[in-house]
Coordinates of C-alpha atoms and ligand atoms in Angstrom, one line a residue:
M1 CA -0.2 0.0 0.0
P2 CA 1.9 2.9 -1.2
D3 CA -0.4 5.6 0.8
N4 CA -3.7 6.2 2.2
D5 CA -5.2 7.4 -1.2
P6 CA -6.2 3.8 -2.5
V7 CA -8.0 3.2 0.7
K8 CA -9.9 6.2 0.4
T9 CA -11.0 5.5 -3.0
M10 CA -12.2 2.1 -1.9
A11 CA -13.9 3.4 1.0
N12 CA -16.3 5.4 -1.4
G13 CA -18.0 2.2 -2.6
F14 CA -17.5 -0.1 0.5
R15 CA -20.4 -1.0 2.9
G16 CA -18.3 -2.9 5.4
D17 CA -15.4 -1.3 7.7
L18 CA -12.2 -0.5 6.7
I19 CA -10.0 -0.9 9.9
K20 CA -6.4 0.5 10.0
P21 CA -3.8 0.6 12.7
D22 CA -4.8 3.9 14.4
D23 CA -8.6 3.0 14.5
I24 CA -9.9 2.2 18.1
G25 CA -11.1 -1.3 17.0
Y26 CA -7.9 -2.3 15.4
D27 CA -6.4 -4.7 18.3
N28 CA -9.5 -6.5 18.6
A29 CA -10.0 -6.7 14.9
R30 CA -6.8 -8.2 14.4
K31 CA -6.8 -10.6 17.2
L32 CA -6.7 -14.2 16.2
Y33 CA -7.9 -17.5 18.1
N34 CA -4.2 -18.6 18.5
G35 CA -2.8 -16.1 21.1
M36 CA 0.7 -17.4 20.1
I37 CA 0.3 -15.6 16.8
D38 CA 0.5 -11.7 17.0
K39 CA 0.1 -10.2 13.5
R40 CA -0.5 -6.5 12.4
P41 CA -2.0 -5.9 9.3
R42 CA -2.2 -2.7 7.4
L43 CA -5.7 -3.0 6.7
I44 CA -8.6 -5.0 7.7
A45 CA -11.3 -5.1 5.4
R46 CA -14.3 -6.3 7.1
C47 CA -16.6 -6.8 3.8
A48 CA -20.5 -6.5 4.2
D49 CA -21.4 -8.4 1.0
V50 CA -19.7 -10.0 -2.2
A51 CA -19.5 -6.4 -3.6
D52 CA -17.0 -5.5 -1.0
V53 CA -15.0 -8.8 -1.5
I54 CA -14.7 -8.1 -5.1
A55 CA -13.2 -4.5 -4.3
A56 CA -11.3 -6.0 -1.5
V57 CA -9.4 -8.4 -3.8
K58 CA -8.9 -5.9 -6.7
F59 CA -7.5 -3.4 -4.0
G60 CA -4.8 -6.1 -3.0
R61 CA -4.0 -6.8 -6.4
D62 CA -3.6 -3.4 -7.7
N63 CA -1.7 -2.1 -4.8
G64 CA 0.8 -5.3 -4.5
T65 CA -0.6 -6.0 -1.0
R66 CA -0.4 -9.4 0.6
I67 CA -3.8 -10.8 0.9
A68 CA -4.8 -13.1 3.8
I69 CA -8.5 -14.3 3.9
R70 CA -10.2 -14.7 7.2
C71 CA -13.3 -16.4 8.3
G72 CA -13.4 -17.8 12.0
G73 CA -9.7 -16.8 12.6
H74 CA -9.1 -20.4 14.0
N75 CA -6.5 -21.1 11.9
G76 CA -3.5 -22.8 14.2
P77 CA -0.5 -20.7 12.7
G78 CA -2.8 -17.7 12.0
L79 CA -3.2 -17.9 8.2
G80 CA -6.3 -15.6 8.4
S81 CA -4.1 -12.7 9.0
V82 CA -0.9 -11.2 7.5
D83 CA 1.7 -8.4 8.8
D84 CA 1.7 -5.4 6.8
G85 CA -0.9 -6.6 4.3
L86 CA -4.4 -6.8 3.6
V87 CA -7.0 -8.9 5.7
I88 CA -10.3 -9.8 3.7
D89 CA -12.4 -10.4 6.7
L90 CA -15.5 -12.3 6.1
S91 CA -16.7 -12.3 9.5
A92 CA -19.6 -10.1 9.0
M93 CA -21.1 -12.0 6.1
K94 CA -23.6 -14.1 8.0
G95 CA -26.8 -15.4 6.8
I96 CA -28.3 -19.1 6.3
R97 CA -31.1 -20.3 4.3
V98 CA -32.0 -23.9 5.1
D99 CA -34.1 -25.7 2.5
P100 CA -35.8 -28.2 4.5
A101 CA -37.5 -30.0 1.6
A102 CA -34.5 -30.3 -0.5
R103 CA -32.3 -30.8 2.9
T104 CA -29.7 -28.1 1.9
A105 CA -28.1 -25.0 3.4
R106 CA -26.7 -22.0 1.7
V107 CA -24.2 -20.7 4.2
A108 CA -22.5 -17.3 4.2
A109 CA -18.9 -17.3 4.4
G110 CA -18.5 -15.6 7.4
C111 CA -20.5 -17.9 9.5
T112 CA -19.0 -20.2 12.2
Q113 CA -19.9 -23.9 12.7
G114 CA -22.3 -22.8 15.6
D115 CA -24.2 -20.5 13.1
L116 CA -24.7 -23.6 11.1
D117 CA -25.6 -26.0 13.7
H118 CA -28.1 -23.3 15.0
A119 CA -29.8 -23.1 11.7
T120 CA -30.1 -26.7 10.6
H121 CA -31.0 -28.0 14.0
A122 CA -34.1 -26.1 14.0
F123 CA -35.3 -28.7 10.9
G124 CA -33.5 -31.7 12.4
L125 CA -30.6 -31.4 9.9
A126 CA -27.1 -31.2 10.3
T127 CA -23.9 -31.4 8.3
P128 CA -20.4 -32.6 9.5
A129 CA -18.1 -30.5 10.8
G130 CA -15.7 -29.8 13.5
I131 CA -15.9 -30.0 17.6
I132 CA -15.9 -26.4 18.6
S133 CA -18.8 -24.2 17.6
T134 CA -16.4 -21.1 17.3
T135 CA -14.5 -22.2 14.4
G136 CA -15.4 -20.8 11.1
I137 CA -17.2 -22.8 8.5
A138 CA -14.8 -21.4 5.5
G139 CA -11.6 -22.5 6.7
L140 CA -12.7 -25.5 8.1
T141 CA -14.6 -26.5 5.0
L142 CA -11.9 -25.6 2.3
S143 CA -9.1 -27.8 4.0
G144 CA -11.6 -30.7 4.3
G145 CA -13.7 -30.8 7.8
H146 CA -14.3 -33.5 9.8
G147 CA -16.2 -34.4 12.9
Y148 CA -18.7 -36.8 14.9
L149 CA -20.8 -37.3 11.6
S150 CA -17.9 -37.8 9.3
R151 CA -17.8 -41.8 9.7
K152 CA -21.7 -41.7 8.5
Y153 CA -21.8 -38.6 6.1
G154 CA -18.3 -38.0 5.1
L155 CA -16.2 -35.1 5.4
T156 CA -17.6 -31.3 5.3
I157 CA -16.2 -31.1 1.6
D158 CA -18.0 -34.2 0.8
N159 CA -21.1 -32.6 1.5
L160 CA -20.7 -29.4 -0.5
I161 CA -22.7 -28.9 -3.6
E162 CA -21.3 -25.6 -4.4
A163 CA -19.5 -22.8 -3.7
D164 CA -19.4 -19.1 -5.1
V165 CA -16.0 -17.7 -5.2
V166 CA -14.3 -14.2 -6.1
L167 CA -11.2 -15.0 -8.1
A168 CA -7.8 -13.2 -8.1
D169 CA -8.9 -11.2 -11.1
G170 CA -11.9 -9.7 -9.3
S171 CA -14.2 -12.0 -11.4
F172 CA -17.0 -13.9 -9.7
V173 CA -17.8 -17.7 -10.5
T174 CA -19.8 -20.5 -8.9
A175 CA -18.2 -23.7 -8.8
S176 CA -19.9 -27.1 -8.8
K177 CA -19.8 -30.5 -10.3
E178 CA -21.4 -29.1 -13.4
A179 CA -19.7 -25.3 -13.4
N180 CA -16.1 -25.0 -13.1
A181 CA -15.5 -28.3 -12.2
D182 CA -11.8 -28.0 -12.0
L183 CA -12.3 -25.3 -9.3
F184 CA -14.6 -27.2 -7.3
W185 CA -12.6 -30.3 -7.3
A186 CA -9.6 -28.2 -5.9
L187 CA -11.8 -26.1 -3.4
R188 CA -12.6 -29.7 -1.6
G189 CA -9.4 -30.0 0.3
G190 CA -7.1 -27.5 -1.6
G191 CA -7.7 -24.6 1.3
G192 CA -8.1 -21.1 0.3
N193 CA -5.4 -20.8 -2.5
F194 CA -8.0 -20.5 -5.4
G195 CA -10.1 -17.5 -4.6
V196 CA -12.4 -15.9 -1.9
V197 CA -15.3 -18.3 -1.2
T198 CA -18.3 -16.1 -0.3
S199 CA -20.9 -18.9 0.3
F200 CA -21.2 -22.4 0.3
L201 CA -24.1 -24.6 -0.6
F202 CA -24.2 -27.9 1.8
K203 CA -26.2 -31.2 1.9
L204 CA -27.7 -31.6 5.1
H205 CA -28.7 -35.0 6.9
P206 CA -31.3 -36.1 9.7
V207 CA -29.6 -35.0 12.9
S208 CA -31.3 -33.7 15.9
M209 CA -31.2 -35.3 19.6
V210 CA -28.0 -37.3 20.1
F211 CA -26.9 -39.6 22.7
A212 CA -23.1 -38.0 23.3
G213 CA -20.6 -37.1 26.0
P214 CA -17.2 -37.8 27.3
I215 CA -15.9 -40.9 29.0
A216 CA -13.0 -40.8 31.0
F217 CA -10.7 -43.5 32.2
D218 CA -7.6 -43.6 34.5
Q219 CA -4.6 -43.3 31.7
R220 CA -3.1 -46.2 33.3
H221 CA -5.4 -48.4 31.3
A222 CA -4.8 -46.3 28.1
R223 CA -2.9 -49.2 26.4
T224 CA -6.0 -51.6 27.0
I225 CA -8.6 -49.0 25.6
M226 CA -6.4 -48.0 22.7
Q227 CA -6.0 -51.5 21.7
H228 CA -10.0 -52.2 22.2
Y229 CA -10.8 -49.1 20.5
R230 CA -8.4 -49.9 17.3
E231 CA -10.1 -53.2 17.0
F232 CA -13.7 -52.2 18.0
L233 CA -13.6 -49.1 15.1
P234 CA -13.9 -50.8 11.9
R235 CA -17.2 -52.8 13.5
A236 CA -18.6 -49.8 15.1
P237 CA -21.9 -48.6 13.7
E238 CA -21.0 -45.6 11.6
D239 CA -23.9 -43.4 13.4
L240 CA -21.4 -43.4 16.4
G241 CA -18.9 -40.8 16.3
I242 CA -16.0 -41.6 18.7
F243 CA -12.5 -40.2 19.0
L244 CA -10.0 -40.9 21.5
G245 CA -7.8 -38.6 23.6
L246 CA -4.8 -38.5 25.9
K247 CA -4.9 -35.6 28.1
K248 CA -5.6 -34.2 31.6
V249 CA -8.5 -33.3 33.7
L250 CA -8.8 -29.6 34.2
S251 CA -8.4 -28.5 37.6
S252 CA -11.9 -26.5 37.6
A253 CA -15.6 -27.2 37.5
P254 CA -17.5 -29.1 36.1
F255 CA -14.7 -31.9 36.7
P256 CA -14.9 -33.5 40.1
Q257 CA -12.1 -32.3 42.2
E258 CA -10.5 -35.7 43.1
F259 CA -9.6 -36.0 39.3
W260 CA -8.3 -32.4 38.9
G261 CA -4.8 -32.5 37.0
K262 CA -4.8 -36.3 36.7
R263 CA -4.0 -38.1 33.3
I264 CA -6.9 -39.7 31.7
C265 CA -7.6 -41.6 28.3
L266 CA -10.8 -40.0 26.7
L267 CA -13.5 -41.6 24.7
M268 CA -15.5 -38.6 23.4
C269 CA -18.7 -40.2 22.1
C270 CA -21.7 -38.8 19.5
Y271 CA -24.2 -41.6 18.7
N272 CA -27.0 -40.1 16.0
G273 CA -29.8 -41.7 17.7
P274 CA -31.4 -42.7 20.9
E275 CA -29.7 -43.7 24.1
D276 CA -30.7 -47.3 24.2
A277 CA -29.4 -47.7 20.6
G278 CA -26.3 -45.9 21.5
K279 CA -25.6 -47.9 24.7
K280 CA -25.9 -51.1 22.6
A281 CA -23.6 -49.7 20.0
L282 CA -20.9 -49.1 22.7
E283 CA -21.3 -52.4 24.8
P284 CA -18.7 -54.1 22.4
L285 CA -16.2 -51.8 23.5
L286 CA -17.0 -50.4 27.0
G287 CA -17.9 -53.9 27.9
A288 CA -14.2 -55.1 27.7
L289 CA -12.7 -51.8 29.3
P290 CA -12.5 -51.2 33.2
D291 CA -14.8 -49.0 34.7
P292 CA -14.3 -45.1 34.0
W293 CA -13.7 -42.5 36.4
F294 CA -16.6 -40.7 34.9
N295 CA -19.1 -41.2 32.0
W296 CA -21.1 -38.0 31.0
M297 CA -23.1 -39.5 28.1
A298 CA -26.4 -38.0 28.0
T299 CA -29.2 -37.4 25.3
M300 CA -28.8 -33.7 24.0
P301 CA -29.4 -31.5 21.1
Y302 CA -26.6 -32.0 18.7
P303 CA -25.5 -28.2 19.0
A304 CA -25.0 -28.9 22.4
V305 CA -22.3 -31.6 21.8
Q306 CA -20.9 -29.2 19.1
S307 CA -20.3 -26.5 21.5
M308 CA -19.4 -28.8 24.7
F309 CA -15.6 -27.9 24.5
D310 CA -16.4 -24.3 23.6
G311 CA -15.9 -23.1 27.3
L312 CA -12.7 -24.9 27.9
Y313 CA -10.7 -23.7 24.9
P314 CA -11.7 -19.9 24.6
T315 CA -10.1 -17.2 22.4
G316 CA -6.5 -16.3 23.1
M317 CA -4.5 -19.2 24.6
Q318 CA -1.3 -20.5 23.1
W319 CA -1.4 -23.2 20.8
Y320 CA 1.1 -25.2 19.0
W321 CA -0.1 -28.2 17.0
R322 CA 1.1 -30.9 14.8
G323 CA -0.8 -33.6 12.8
D324 CA -0.6 -36.8 10.9
F325 CA -2.8 -39.2 9.0
V326 CA -2.8 -42.4 10.9
K327 CA -4.1 -45.8 9.0
A328 CA -3.0 -48.3 11.8
L329 CA -2.1 -48.1 15.4
P330 CA 0.4 -51.0 16.2
D331 CA 1.3 -51.6 20.1
E332 CA 4.6 -50.1 19.4
A333 CA 2.9 -46.7 18.3
I334 CA 0.6 -47.0 21.2
D335 CA 3.6 -47.2 23.5
A336 CA 5.0 -44.3 22.1
H337 CA 2.0 -42.4 22.6
L338 CA 1.8 -43.3 26.2
A339 CA 5.5 -42.3 26.7
Q340 CA 4.9 -38.8 25.4
A341 CA 1.6 -38.1 27.0
E342 CA 3.1 -38.7 30.5
A343 CA 5.1 -35.6 29.9
T344 CA 2.2 -33.4 28.9
P345 CA 3.2 -30.1 29.9
S346 CA -0.2 -28.4 30.6
E347 CA -3.6 -29.4 31.8
L348 CA -5.1 -28.4 28.5
S349 CA -2.6 -29.9 25.9
L350 CA -3.9 -33.0 24.2
M351 CA -3.7 -35.9 21.7
H352 CA -6.6 -36.7 19.6
L353 CA -7.4 -39.3 17.1
Y354 CA -10.5 -38.3 14.9
P355 CA -11.7 -41.1 13.2
I356 CA -12.0 -40.6 9.3
D357 CA -13.1 -44.2 8.3
G358 CA -16.6 -45.2 6.8
A359 CA -18.2 -42.6 4.6
V360 CA -14.9 -40.7 4.3
Q361 CA -13.1 -43.7 2.8
R362 CA -16.2 -44.4 0.3
V363 CA -14.8 -41.3 -1.7
G364 CA -12.2 -42.0 -4.4
R365 CA -8.7 -40.4 -4.0
D366 CA -8.9 -38.4 -7.0
E367 CA -12.6 -37.4 -6.7
T368 CA -11.9 -34.4 -4.7
A369 CA -8.2 -32.6 -3.6
W370 CA -8.4 -34.5 -0.1
S371 CA -6.4 -37.4 -1.3
C372 CA -6.1 -39.3 1.9
R373 CA -9.0 -41.6 1.6
D374 CA -7.4 -44.8 3.3
A375 CA -6.5 -43.3 6.7
T376 CA -8.3 -44.2 9.7
W377 CA -7.6 -41.5 11.9
S378 CA -6.6 -37.7 11.7
M379 CA -4.3 -37.2 14.5
V380 CA -3.3 -34.0 16.3
I381 CA -1.2 -33.3 19.0
A382 CA -1.7 -29.9 20.5
G383 CA 0.1 -28.1 23.2
I384 CA -2.0 -25.6 24.8
D385 CA -2.1 -23.2 27.7
P386 CA -3.4 -19.9 28.6
D387 CA 0.3 -18.6 29.7
P388 CA 2.5 -17.0 26.9
Q389 CA 5.6 -18.1 29.4
K390 CA 4.6 -21.8 28.4
A391 CA 4.7 -21.0 24.6
G392 CA 8.3 -22.6 24.5
P393 CA 7.5 -26.0 26.4
I394 CA 4.1 -26.6 24.9
T395 CA 6.0 -26.2 21.5
R396 CA 8.9 -28.3 22.3
W397 CA 6.6 -31.2 24.0
T398 CA 4.6 -31.0 20.7
K399 CA 7.3 -31.4 18.5
A400 CA 9.0 -34.3 20.5
Y401 CA 5.6 -36.0 20.7
W402 CA 5.0 -35.9 16.8
D403 CA 8.9 -36.9 16.4
K404 CA 8.3 -40.0 18.3
V405 CA 5.1 -41.3 16.8
H406 CA 5.4 -39.9 13.1
P407 CA 7.1 -43.0 12.2
Y408 CA 4.2 -45.3 12.4
D409 CA 1.9 -42.8 10.8
L410 CA 1.3 -41.9 7.2
G411 CA 3.4 -39.0 5.4
G412 CA 0.9 -36.3 5.3
A413 CA -1.6 -34.6 7.8
Y414 CA -5.0 -32.7 7.8
P415 CA -3.4 -29.3 6.3
N416 CA -5.8 -27.4 9.2
F417 CA -3.6 -29.4 12.1
M418 CA -0.5 -28.1 10.3
M419 CA 1.5 -25.1 11.5
D420 CA 3.4 -22.7 9.0
D421 CA 7.1 -24.3 9.5
E422 CA 6.3 -28.0 8.2
G423 CA 7.5 -27.3 4.8
D424 CA 6.5 -28.2 1.0
A425 CA 7.5 -31.8 1.3
R426 CA 4.6 -32.2 4.0
L427 CA 1.9 -30.6 1.6
K428 CA 3.1 -32.9 -1.2
A429 CA 2.8 -35.8 1.2
T430 CA -0.5 -34.6 2.1
F431 CA -1.9 -34.3 -1.2
G432 CA 0.0 -37.3 -3.2
D433 CA -0.9 -37.4 -6.6
N434 CA -3.3 -34.8 -6.4
Y435 CA -0.6 -32.1 -5.8
A436 CA 0.3 -31.8 -9.2
R437 CA -3.5 -31.4 -10.4
L438 CA -3.7 -28.8 -7.6
A439 CA -1.0 -26.7 -9.0
N440 CA -2.5 -26.9 -12.6
V441 CA -5.8 -25.4 -11.0
K442 CA -3.8 -22.7 -9.2
K443 CA -2.1 -21.9 -12.2
K444 CA -5.5 -21.6 -14.1
Y445 CA -7.3 -19.6 -11.4
D446 CA -4.5 -17.8 -9.7
P447 CA -1.1 -17.9 -11.7
A448 CA 0.3 -14.8 -9.9
N449 CA 0.0 -16.7 -6.5
L450 CA -2.1 -13.6 -5.1
F451 CA -3.5 -15.9 -2.5
N452 CA -0.3 -17.0 -0.8
V453 CA -1.3 -16.7 3.0
N454 CA -2.4 -20.2 3.3
Q455 CA -0.8 -23.7 3.1
N456 CA 0.4 -22.7 -0.2
I457 CA 0.3 -24.7 -3.4
R458 CA 2.3 -22.5 -5.8
P459 CA 1.0 -22.3 -9.4
A460 CA 2.7 -25.1 -11.7
P461 CA 5.5 -23.8 -13.9
Ligands
FAD1 C1 -10.2 -25.5 18.9 C2 -10.1 -26.0 17.7 C3 -10.8 -27.0 17.3 C4 -10.6 -27.6 15.9 N1 -11.4 -28.8 15.5 C5 -11.8 -29.2 14.4 C6 -12.4 -30.2 14.1 O1 -13.0 -30.9 15.0 N2 -12.4 -30.7 12.7 C7 -11.9 -30.0 12.0 O2 -11.7 -30.2 10.8 N3 -10.8 -29.2 12.0 C8 -11.0 -28.5 13.1 N4 -10.0 -27.4 13.7 C9 -9.4 -26.9 12.7 C10 -9.9 -25.8 11.9 O3 -10.7 -26.4 10.7 C11 -9.0 -24.7 11.2 O4 -8.4 -24.1 12.3 C12 -9.3 -23.8 10.0 O5 -8.4 -23.4 9.5 C13 -10.3 -22.7 10.9 O6 -11.1 -22.1 10.1 P1 -11.5 -20.4 10.4 O7 -12.2 -20.0 9.3 O8 -11.7 -20.4 11.5 O9 -9.8 -19.9 10.1 P2 -9.4 -18.7 9.5 O10 -8.0 -18.4 10.3 O11 -10.5 -17.3 9.6 O12 -8.7 -18.7 8.0 C14 -7.9 -20.0 8.0 C15 -7.7 -19.9 6.3 O13 -8.6 -20.6 5.8 C16 -8.9 -20.0 4.3 N5 -10.1 -19.2 4.3 C17 -11.0 -18.7 5.3 N6 -12.0 -18.3 4.8 C18 -12.0 -18.4 3.4 C19 -12.8 -18.1 2.4 N7 -13.9 -17.6 2.8 N8 -12.3 -18.1 1.1 C20 -11.0 -18.9 1.1 N9 -10.2 -19.2 2.0 C21 -10.8 -18.9 3.2 C22 -7.7 -19.1 4.3 O14 -6.5 -19.7 3.5 C23 -7.2 -18.7 5.7 O15 -5.8 -18.5 5.9 C24 -10.1 -26.9 14.8 C25 -9.3 -25.8 15.3 C26 -9.3 -25.4 16.6 C27 -8.8 -24.0 16.9

């Protein structure tokens, strides 16, 4: 940005807010979910509508400004913002229209997962998405999106019907299987590389009341639990979403004081159906395990389980994370996990194994950009703490943990569980044979790599 004049020119026709460093709301507007990241953009264009997005893209392009695209601001390495550049902030673009007859939802790109769950729940419908309701639907969707419903209904991208996109040249297109099919293919897993998505059309499924909640065991039993969980998962009904965690009990309500700070093995469950059927689905697993310290499964509205962890993980904490796709969990891998979990540096730090089997695996490797269709889990190791002084220890623990378990995992990882220090090789391993095709789509739609503040796929030469 050479000076303020182009900003003034853009401001003439801009309906949203243009927020600059000397504006009162600047510090609040630039804040990201991960408190470890502190970026200072030159301009935040908080768009009100698609016309604003077009103006912002053209502004960034014409002024040679780096552009970050932001929805929920939850990205681990803070790729929803950029130092000294332009943030195209979509968070004010809300609005969801559910079509109950067609079982679809048209979702504006500033919505969070919670916005989507709220809107669709009124109709007894939902689409798969992640486990924290404040996550932005756009960043989550464009890199894949997995959650409790994925075993039955696939990734979030597997439920995407079409997307409206503002491209690098400022033009507007709709991408679907029928129109701009190459772009639609790339948007389903390739992240924010190809343009600014302004709205999504999702397929919905019958989901209303669920039998859900955490079951926590003494981590001394984790080896047995992980072995039984590994054997149980391929036979478990797909209506059961069940992820496994190694973590600690927080020293605060609502947890019973006797367990505060203790290491646990967690089974976090969400059965899409009535309690008796949910109990029956879990019986082969729970019947083989020792008694848990607590089992808080109960019947609840789906949005309640989707927001169950929100209070534990508020905005502004320190986060450093690493992921991997995991196909199998041999005993040696379990032992490696347990050795690292013993050294967990804070009460919030964790390892989660999210199932991506079932419906996720029934989509072909080359049908969408997300190519890893044979993994059983998407793993995340996350060092988390409210205290900035702990940034070093939680980062070191995460890296050390990952180093020990990575040899048992597949080469790539869910891009939404990557920081920005893992290098191109990791992205190439993640996308496999799809990488070259992604680079070609990038060349067609963003040849100058205008959208490069992301897990960047460079245009093919
Ligand atoms: C506590 C927590 C729990 C999580 N749990 C899950 C989970 O259960 N399942 C899961 O799948 N993921 C999960 N995630 C990961 C989450 O999907 C990513 O952090 C994701 O990047 C967040 O999206 P956002 O829109 O909030 O991010 P932002 O920081 O706003 O954006 C991140 C990136 O997305 C792209 N982007 C955003 N909006 C657009 C747009 N409109 N057009 C084009 N590109 C865009 C840009 O490249 C941007 O750099 C979790 C994250 C957190 C912090």
